[in-house]
Amino acid sequence: PFKSHLVALLSIYELGPLPGAPIPRYEGPEDWQTETILRSLKGLARRVWDAEEVVGRV
């Protein structure tokens, strides 16, 4: 279930921040590894979106 969630999550993140687009929430079994992966992906997505916004203003 976690790999399926990652595919859905990455598909949404690839589109960029869309107003009102819900970020899928993982409801399966969790441990420190799944939590770390999800937290890291969220941070990476935010950094990419912020960088794209800055580049778009240049």
Coordinates of N, CA and C in Angstrom, one line a residue:
P1 N 0.8 -1.2 0.0 CA 0.0 0.0 0.0 C 0.9 1.3 0.0
F2 N 2.0 1.2 0.6 CA 2.8 2.4 0.7 C 3.4 2.8 -0.7
K3 N 3.8 1.9 -1.5 CA 4.2 2.2 -2.9 C 3.1 2.8 -3.7
S4 N 1.9 2.3 -3.6 CA 0.8 2.9 -4.3 C 0.5 4.3 -3.8
H5 N 0.6 4.6 -2.5 CA 0.5 5.9 -2.0 C 1.6 6.8 -2.6
L6 N 2.8 6.4 -2.6 CA 3.9 7.2 -3.2 C 3.6 7.6 -4.6
V7 N 3.1 6.6 -5.4 CA 2.8 6.9 -6.8 C 1.8 8.0 -6.9
A8 N 0.7 7.9 -6.1 CA -0.3 9.0 -6.1 C 0.2 10.3 -5.6
L9 N 1.0 10.3 -4.6 CA 1.6 11.5 -4.0 C 2.5 12.2 -5.0
L10 N 3.4 11.4 -5.6 CA 4.3 12.0 -6.6 C 3.6 12.6 -7.8
S11 N 2.5 11.9 -8.2 CA 1.7 12.4 -9.3 C 1.2 13.8 -9.0
I12 N 0.7 14.0 -7.8 CA 0.1 15.3 -7.3 C 1.2 16.3 -7.2
Y13 N 2.3 15.9 -6.6 CA 3.5 16.8 -6.4 C 4.0 17.3 -7.8
E14 N 4.0 16.4 -8.7 CA 4.6 16.7 -10.1 C 3.8 17.8 -10.7
L15 N 2.5 17.9 -10.4 CA 1.6 19.0 -11.0 C 1.9 20.3 -10.5
G16 N 2.5 20.4 -9.3 CA 2.8 21.7 -8.6 C 1.6 22.0 -7.7
P17 N 1.8 23.1 -7.0 CA 0.7 23.4 -6.0 C -0.5 23.9 -6.7
L18 N -1.6 23.1 -6.6 CA -2.9 23.5 -7.2 C -3.8 23.9 -6.0
P19 N -4.4 25.1 -6.1 CA -5.3 25.5 -5.1 C -6.5 24.5 -5.0
G20 N -6.7 24.1 -3.8 CA -7.8 23.2 -3.5 C -7.5 21.7 -3.8
A21 N -6.4 21.4 -4.4 CA -6.1 20.0 -4.7 C -5.7 19.3 -3.4
P22 N -6.4 18.3 -3.0 CA -6.1 17.6 -1.8 C -4.8 16.7 -2.0
I23 N -4.0 16.8 -1.0 CA -2.8 15.9 -0.9 C -3.3 14.6 -0.3
P24 N -3.0 13.5 -1.0 CA -3.5 12.2 -0.5 C -2.8 11.9 0.8
R25 N -3.6 11.3 1.8 CA -3.1 11.0 3.1 C -2.9 9.5 3.2
Y26 N -1.7 9.1 3.7 CA -1.4 7.7 3.8 C -2.1 7.1 5.0
E27 N -2.9 6.1 4.8 CA -3.7 5.5 5.9 C -3.3 4.1 6.3
G28 N -2.1 3.6 5.7 CA -1.7 2.3 5.9 C -0.8 2.2 7.1
P29 N -0.1 1.0 7.2 CA 0.8 0.8 8.3 C 2.0 1.8 8.3
E30 N 2.3 2.3 9.4 CA 3.4 3.3 9.5 C 4.5 2.9 10.4
D31 N 5.7 3.3 10.1 CA 6.8 3.2 11.1 C 7.7 4.4 10.8
W32 N 8.8 4.4 11.5 CA 9.7 5.6 11.4 C 10.2 5.8 9.9
Q33 N 10.3 4.7 9.2 CA 10.8 4.9 7.8 C 9.7 5.5 6.9
T34 N 8.5 5.1 7.0 CA 7.4 5.7 6.2 C 7.2 7.2 6.6
E35 N 7.3 7.4 7.9 CA 7.1 8.8 8.3 C 8.3 9.7 7.8
T36 N 9.5 9.2 7.8 CA 10.6 9.9 7.3 C 10.5 10.2 5.8
I37 N 10.1 9.2 5.1 CA 10.0 9.3 3.6 C 8.9 10.4 3.3
L38 N 7.8 10.3 4.0 CA 6.7 11.3 3.7 C 7.1 12.7 4.1
R39 N 7.8 12.8 5.2 CA 8.2 14.2 5.7 C 9.2 14.7 4.7
S40 N 10.2 13.9 4.3 CA 11.2 14.4 3.3 C 10.6 14.8 2.0
L41 N 9.6 14.0 1.5 CA 9.0 14.3 0.2 C 8.2 15.6 0.3
K42 N 7.6 15.8 1.4 CA 6.8 17.1 1.6 C 7.8 18.3 1.6
G43 N 8.9 18.1 2.3 CA 9.9 19.2 2.3 C 10.5 19.4 0.9
L44 N 10.8 18.4 0.2 CA 11.4 18.5 -1.2 C 10.4 19.2 -2.1
A45 N 9.1 18.8 -2.0 CA 8.1 19.4 -2.9 C 8.0 20.9 -2.6
R46 N 8.0 21.3 -1.3 CA 7.9 22.7 -1.0 C 9.1 23.5 -1.5
R47 N 10.3 22.9 -1.4 CA 11.5 23.6 -1.9 C 11.4 23.8 -3.4
V48 N 11.0 22.7 -4.1 CA 10.9 22.8 -5.6 C 9.9 23.9 -6.0
W49 N 8.7 23.8 -5.3 CA 7.7 24.8 -5.7 C 8.1 26.2 -5.4
D50 N 8.8 26.4 -4.2 CA 9.3 27.7 -3.9 C 10.3 28.2 -4.9
A51 N 11.2 27.3 -5.3 CA 12.3 27.6 -6.3 C 11.6 28.0 -7.7
E52 N 10.6 27.2 -8.1 CA 9.9 27.5 -9.3 C 9.3 28.9 -9.3
E53 N 8.7 29.2 -8.2 CA 8.1 30.5 -8.0 C 9.1 31.6 -8.2
V54 N 10.3 31.5 -7.6 CA 11.3 32.5 -7.7 C 11.8 32.6 -9.1
V55 N 12.1 31.5 -9.8 CA 12.5 31.5 -11.2 C 11.5 32.1 -12.1
G56 N 10.2 31.9 -11.8 CA 9.1 32.4 -12.6 C 9.1 34.0 -12.5
R57 N 9.6 34.5 -11.4 CA 9.6 36.0 -11.2 C 10.8 36.6 -11.9
V58 N 11.8 35.9 -12.3 CA 13.0 36.4 -12.9 C 12.8 36.8 -14.3

